[in-house]
């Protein structure tokens, strides 16, 4: 490509190391979030109330959880469309469970994540072993899991949850700290994800596979097992997000997750957050801030009385914008 | 006659499956076989999927994908209904305009993919939501219904009293698409791009323009399917195309068109349309819910690609299957468009 | 670091890819403390042999042993385990990851029990030390995408040493390097040899081979034809072993000075920083050579001329018509074709039939008004291609992927020539074809030129340029460095210009 440039540079004698790439996406997103908050707040003062800000942060948690696992999947050059179906199934199954059984939350939680892991594991098997393109594999399982939700619910829907679920969804885990438990959960998951991606072999293997799967394989990295693990985690986190959702809202229907296009939203925040759709590069902080940004924008649309039907169009436009701007940038480094 | 009989092993297998499935339903599902005319009439229930599948075949042959077909068909139907009801346009003129709108939406997909260089998957996933928002907004709370008996003929009419109009149109279109792909310069370019995008470019093929036209064709067919649905129900709904996508993709893939592009033909797709259609209707008649059917179709989609992947390049012997399952090669075809 | 590596030996290696037999009963042994060079023409099987030794490919037959003990090299990691490392022709560093991480890929050290975290400090320290030991001054925290090819090769070297590999195979490392970079690489190779490492080396360039090698093995058509020690180097002998017959340097003595108006004329073609200020003319019946190293910009220039690649300035006139802004389809229609170097990626569409491939360059012409293809014409063109270029195949409906490399190349050649171009640019026309097919392709090129076609041959093989061309232009660093014609077209002059020595 730039052969003339390489032909003239010499291996032994380079004057100065180049400056490292600065990732400013988080800053841009934070600024954009504040601009929206202040702008809409000026028009509709109640937008800036503490309760509304708490609402916006809380409602970004579900999306943030799914966005984190979606980021992992996208780094491997994959995509997981089935997250919304897994989320919906988990919300339905465990929402109903909380009212029909007296199982305490600490027992439900591992059960829920295990269910999600199994569902995600099937995705991973389809992608890594049967070599079905991720988009098609997860589109297929999307319909499978979505169908399961309908069959399981059998016309029922969740309209209330047990008290300890409600306490988990809306209460504060630490009495004197006014931070709702779901937000703490998101912070914990995000921190763990960051640690995994930056400081554990597994995370580095994910990045290596996204950069060049063949080279990663040649270096002795087990590509298929890593992919399997990534899709499994994606399923587990989506199921956890479903649990948080039902605990927080106290309701779930057969179209929870799929009806809100959570799969689209999670892809949107990952791409807006600076993760490359071509794989190999991810930005977890960007994803988390992206989820807050999306939640703020949607709430702002509500405050500005934009009809709800336009929200998904807005998300579609946001994805296109994020991808197009991302492509521009990488073609002209 | 000998040219009519499928020569590819995959197509032959599809014929066998179709025959087995059809006879199975006839024998075991009371109410499925309702005389010759009744059986032909069943095709009216699923041919809209087939129309979408024909258009989608062209896109998938280039190695792309169009996830926006469902919302395009909904939007086109809504546009047609509004043109008839609110603007009092002639029905058939409105139909033409709506099909044109579908082509325009597909063309827009093509523009986003080729000019902005967005992956087809991401581009059409995004436009799917944009188009469906527009459709819902246009349709409003109570979308129009009742377009008159003449229009209803498209979806429910029958020639000579027993051949469904839809079936006639589908057969004509299937032959047309088959000719387009195997006999025309455009079809040759399409297949070249699907197999090897770079080589097609070096051979002087304008890859972007061929792709744009493919998405345009897909949009036109999706819009047509939406109009047929509107005719069949004599009503429109903004979200009525949503069920089309999964089944249509499955029809294309089960029909033997490679999801990676290049390989496959319309004969297989036509057979797959019939198989999935018979399956869908048979299961509904047998009392299974729509959801169970959808799940089954999802499973068929996954297994047909898996089977193709496992068998395509190596032989059918057990040893090679085991080798393939256990080979440590990473997936190579996940690479994005360069 | 002073322990010596063992004797790596391959015996009776066979390897086939599909229908192509690439290696036939090849035996080779690499002794500790020596630089063992593989020579051979393109497609002789050198890279395949190295890849088998490094566990990337598995042989169909034969055995690999280290100090007499048989090795099972199932994958590259197994090869690392035995101390064998291949520096690939195009280093495959992961672009978005840091240099340090690339060096430790697949063996990142960790500390602590649970969670065991990656020890970035050790990684950076050791990576920096390993690079400094090789005299490479880059910041290991930098992303790998910022390194030049030469730097990437040295990083690969360091990777090998970090893995404790004492047998390092270099697959044609010098082809993308400048003379100075080659010097640096050779210095490092000598030092490694001094430390008792075994080095494998592939090169085409006689000067480099005689400078660095202790032993040379020559491969031809997948078999070892000669092996000589340092004292037995003889240029003529090696060439004979490579080519399989007496050298044909003087096959064509008469270099015509083509007359008449140029049919293709390029002025001021530029696309910074890849190439700039490129001016040249080609006349009917002339064969113009384009020489230059890989990465010199020669392919990029040709692709820009043919509308396949963006250019920032300059004009291209074909038979008096400006085609600078025409689409690639229109340029082919106007009579200028580019036969690409990378046959599998750009030339032939393997799953499609010979007929489809042979007509792929002129779909527009085969279309009737209705858009339907004229099948009779297609069959005629395909049959004509099969006949004229003596393609060995079952019939025109056989998929191109089932043919041998040489036959595929003939189809690709036929695909472009059947469009009746005025000017043809052939990029490495004999890459990866066997000696027999090579001769046929030379004959065809001369035949076409005799019929009045203007031909540009891009090649990095000296012999090819000297045998074929009336005039040679040397590209160096994206510029025309020299133009040689008539009696000046000699091995020495072209070779020097090629390496940038005759740059103005």
PDB file of N, CA and C in Angstrom, chain C residues 129-171:
ATOM      1  N   UNK C 129      13.798  -5.355  25.475  1.00  0.00           N
ATOM      2  CA  UNK C 129      15.152  -5.919  25.490  1.00  0.00           C
ATOM      3  C   UNK C 129      15.422  -6.740  24.239  1.00  0.00           C
ATOM      4  N   UNK C 130      14.426  -7.572  23.873  1.00  0.00           N
ATOM      5  CA  UNK C 130      14.630  -8.441  22.710  1.00  0.00           C
ATOM      6  C   UNK C 130      14.832  -7.607  21.459  1.00  0.00           C
ATOM      7  N   UNK C 131      14.083  -6.518  21.338  1.00  0.00           N
ATOM      8  CA  UNK C 131      14.228  -5.684  20.148  1.00  0.00           C
ATOM      9  C   UNK C 131      15.548  -4.933  20.172  1.00  0.00           C
ATOM     10  N   UNK C 132      15.919  -4.438  21.342  1.00  0.00           N
ATOM     11  CA  UNK C 132      17.195  -3.722  21.423  1.00  0.00           C
ATOM     12  C   UNK C 132      18.343  -4.647  21.068  1.00  0.00           C
ATOM     13  N   UNK C 133      18.228  -5.911  21.513  1.00  0.00           N
ATOM     14  CA  UNK C 133      19.278  -6.878  21.200  1.00  0.00           C
ATOM     15  C   UNK C 133      19.454  -7.032  19.703  1.00  0.00           C
ATOM     16  N   UNK C 134      18.376  -6.829  18.956  1.00  0.00           N
ATOM     17  CA  UNK C 134      18.462  -6.916  17.501  1.00  0.00           C
ATOM     18  C   UNK C 134      18.756  -5.553  16.881  1.00  0.00           C
ATOM     19  N   UNK C 135      18.923  -4.558  17.725  1.00  0.00           N
ATOM     20  CA  UNK C 135      19.229  -3.229  17.202  1.00  0.00           C
ATOM     21  C   UNK C 135      18.024  -2.508  16.630  1.00  0.00           C
ATOM     22  N   UNK C 136      16.846  -2.893  17.056  1.00  0.00           N
ATOM     23  CA  UNK C 136      15.641  -2.246  16.539  1.00  0.00           C
ATOM     24  C   UNK C 136      15.123  -1.279  17.594  1.00  0.00           C
ATOM     25  N   UNK C 137      14.971  -0.026  17.206  1.00  0.00           N
ATOM     26  CA  UNK C 137      14.576   0.990  18.160  1.00  0.00           C
ATOM     27  C   UNK C 137      13.135   1.411  17.907  1.00  0.00           C
ATOM     28  N   UNK C 138      12.201   0.639  18.427  1.00  0.00           N
ATOM     29  CA  UNK C 138      10.809   1.085  18.358  1.00  0.00           C
ATOM     30  C   UNK C 138      10.222   0.971  19.755  1.00  0.00           C
ATOM     31  N   UNK C 139       9.187   1.771  19.987  1.00  0.00           N
ATOM     32  CA  UNK C 139       8.491   1.722  21.255  1.00  0.00           C
ATOM     33  C   UNK C 139       7.552   0.520  21.232  1.00  0.00           C
ATOM     34  N   UNK C 140       7.769  -0.417  22.136  1.00  0.00           N
ATOM     35  CA  UNK C 140       6.975  -1.651  22.081  1.00  0.00           C
ATOM     36  C   UNK C 140       5.524  -1.413  22.461  1.00  0.00           C
ATOM     37  N   UNK C 141       5.190  -0.224  22.986  1.00  0.00           N
ATOM     38  CA  UNK C 141       3.795   0.046  23.313  1.00  0.00           C
ATOM     39  C   UNK C 141       3.019   0.536  22.093  1.00  0.00           C
ATOM     40  N   UNK C 142       3.762   0.856  21.030  1.00  0.00           N
ATOM     41  CA  UNK C 142       3.152   1.356  19.809  1.00  0.00           C
ATOM     42  C   UNK C 142       2.324   0.245  19.152  1.00  0.00           C
ATOM     43  N   UNK C 143       1.250   0.645  18.449  1.00  0.00           N
ATOM     44  CA  UNK C 143       0.466  -0.357  17.722  1.00  0.00           C
ATOM     45  C   UNK C 143       1.289  -0.912  16.561  1.00  0.00           C
ATOM     46  N   UNK C 144       1.113  -2.201  16.297  1.00  0.00           N
ATOM     47  CA  UNK C 144       1.922  -2.851  15.259  1.00  0.00           C
ATOM     48  C   UNK C 144       1.652  -2.264  13.881  1.00  0.00           C
ATOM     49  N   UNK C 145       0.484  -1.640  13.704  1.00  0.00           N
ATOM     50  CA  UNK C 145       0.157  -1.146  12.361  1.00  0.00           C
ATOM     51  C   UNK C 145       1.063   0.013  11.953  1.00  0.00           C
ATOM     52  N   UNK C 146       1.794   0.565  12.904  1.00  0.00           N
ATOM     53  CA  UNK C 146       2.675   1.688  12.550  1.00  0.00           C
ATOM     54  C   UNK C 146       4.057   1.251  12.069  1.00  0.00           C
ATOM     55  N   UNK C 147       4.349  -0.049  12.081  1.00  0.00           N
ATOM     56  CA  UNK C 147       5.694  -0.497  11.717  1.00  0.00           C
ATOM     57  C   UNK C 147       5.833  -0.699  10.214  1.00  0.00           C
ATOM     58  N   UNK C 148       7.042  -0.490   9.711  1.00  0.00           N
ATOM     59  CA  UNK C 148       7.309  -0.809   8.309  1.00  0.00           C
ATOM     60  C   UNK C 148       7.495  -2.317   8.176  1.00  0.00           C
ATOM     61  N   UNK C 149       7.501  -2.782   6.913  1.00  0.00           N
ATOM     62  CA  UNK C 149       7.659  -4.219   6.674  1.00  0.00           C
ATOM     63  C   UNK C 149       8.970  -4.724   7.279  1.00  0.00           C
ATOM     64  N   UNK C 150      10.037  -3.950   7.078  1.00  0.00           N
ATOM     65  CA  UNK C 150      11.337  -4.372   7.586  1.00  0.00           C
ATOM     66  C   UNK C 150      11.308  -4.481   9.106  1.00  0.00           C
ATOM     67  N   UNK C 151      10.679  -3.498   9.740  1.00  0.00           N
ATOM     68  CA  UNK C 151      10.582  -3.542  11.197  1.00  0.00           C
ATOM     69  C   UNK C 151       9.759  -4.745  11.641  1.00  0.00           C
ATOM     70  N   UNK C 152       8.701  -5.027  10.890  1.00  0.00           N
ATOM     71  CA  UNK C 152       7.871  -6.171  11.259  1.00  0.00           C
ATOM     72  C   UNK C 152       8.657  -7.479  11.163  1.00  0.00           C
ATOM     73  N   UNK C 153       9.514  -7.567  10.153  1.00  0.00           N
ATOM     74  CA  UNK C 153      10.325  -8.786  10.027  1.00  0.00           C
ATOM     75  C   UNK C 153      11.244  -8.949  11.221  1.00  0.00           C
ATOM     76  N   UNK C 154      11.836  -7.846  11.661  1.00  0.00           N
ATOM     77  CA  UNK C 154      12.735  -7.937  12.810  1.00  0.00           C
ATOM     78  C   UNK C 154      11.956  -8.283  14.070  1.00  0.00           C
ATOM     79  N   UNK C 155      10.727  -7.757  14.159  1.00  0.00           N
ATOM     80  CA  UNK C 155       9.885  -8.131  15.293  1.00  0.00           C
ATOM     81  C   UNK C 155       9.623  -9.636  15.256  1.00  0.00           C
ATOM     82  N   UNK C 156       9.393 -10.164  14.053  1.00  0.00           N
ATOM     83  CA  UNK C 156       9.182 -11.613  13.922  1.00  0.00           C
ATOM     84  C   UNK C 156      10.421 -12.390  14.391  1.00  0.00           C
ATOM     85  N   UNK C 157      11.586 -11.881  14.021  1.00  0.00           N
ATOM     86  CA  UNK C 157      12.843 -12.491  14.488  1.00  0.00           C
ATOM     87  C   UNK C 157      12.884 -12.533  16.002  1.00  0.00           C
ATOM     88  N   UNK C 158      12.558 -11.382  16.595  1.00  0.00           N
ATOM     89  CA  UNK C 158      12.584 -11.293  18.050  1.00  0.00           C
ATOM     90  C   UNK C 158      11.570 -12.245  18.670  1.00  0.00           C
ATOM     91  N   UNK C 159      10.402 -12.373  17.994  1.00  0.00           N
ATOM     92  CA  UNK C 159       9.392 -13.320  18.470  1.00  0.00           C
ATOM     93  C   UNK C 159       9.971 -14.729  18.537  1.00  0.00           C
ATOM     94  N   UNK C 160      10.705 -15.083  17.488  1.00  0.00           N
ATOM     95  CA  UNK C 160      11.290 -16.421  17.439  1.00  0.00           C
ATOM     96  C   UNK C 160      12.238 -16.618  18.613  1.00  0.00           C
ATOM     97  N   UNK C 161      13.083 -15.619  18.872  1.00  0.00           N
ATOM     98  CA  UNK C 161      14.067 -15.751  19.955  1.00  0.00           C
ATOM     99  C   UNK C 161      13.369 -15.825  21.309  1.00  0.00           C
ATOM    100  N   UNK C 162      12.307 -15.020  21.476  1.00  0.00           N
ATOM    101  CA  UNK C 162      11.568 -15.030  22.734  1.00  0.00           C
ATOM    102  C   UNK C 162      10.962 -16.392  23.004  1.00  0.00           C
ATOM    103  N   UNK C 163      10.592 -17.098  21.937  1.00  0.00           N
ATOM    104  CA  UNK C 163      10.011 -18.426  22.106  1.00  0.00           C
ATOM    105  C   UNK C 163      11.089 -19.487  22.263  1.00  0.00           C
ATOM    106  N   UNK C 164      12.320 -19.041  22.352  1.00  0.00           N
ATOM    107  CA  UNK C 164      13.418 -19.991  22.499  1.00  0.00           C
ATOM    108  C   UNK C 164      13.668 -20.780  21.231  1.00  0.00           C
ATOM    109  N   UNK C 165      13.194 -20.259  20.094  1.00  0.00           N
ATOM    110  CA  UNK C 165      13.392 -20.993  18.851  1.00  0.00           C
ATOM    111  C   UNK C 165      14.809 -20.770  18.355  1.00  0.00           C
ATOM    112  N   UNK C 166      15.450 -21.866  17.966  1.00  0.00           N
ATOM    113  CA  UNK C 166      16.827 -21.777  17.508  1.00  0.00           C
ATOM    114  C   UNK C 166      16.906 -22.120  16.032  1.00  0.00           C
ATOM    115  N   UNK C 167      15.786 -22.504  15.458  1.00  0.00           N
ATOM    116  CA  UNK C 167      15.742 -22.777  14.025  1.00  0.00           C
ATOM    117  C   UNK C 167      14.775 -21.764  13.429  1.00  0.00           C
ATOM    118  N   UNK C 168      15.310 -20.803  12.698  1.00  0.00           N
ATOM    119  CA  UNK C 168      14.469 -19.729  12.181  1.00  0.00           C
ATOM    120  C   UNK C 168      14.480 -19.787  10.661  1.00  0.00           C
ATOM    121  N   UNK C 169      13.287 -19.878  10.092  1.00  0.00           N
ATOM    122  CA  UNK C 169      13.164 -19.970   8.643  1.00  0.00           C
ATOM    123  C   UNK C 169      12.658 -18.631   8.112  1.00  0.00           C
ATOM    124  N   UNK C 170      13.357 -18.078   7.139  1.00  0.00           N
ATOM    125  CA  UNK C 170      12.946 -16.799   6.554  1.00  0.00           C
ATOM    126  C   UNK C 170      12.398 -17.061   5.158  1.00  0.00           C
ATOM    127  N   UNK C 171      11.117 -16.769   4.962  1.00  0.00           N
ATOM    128  CA  UNK C 171      10.511 -16.989   3.648  1.00  0.00           C
ATOM    129  C   UNK C 171      10.637 -15.726   2.813  1.00  0.00           C
TER     130      UNK C 171
END
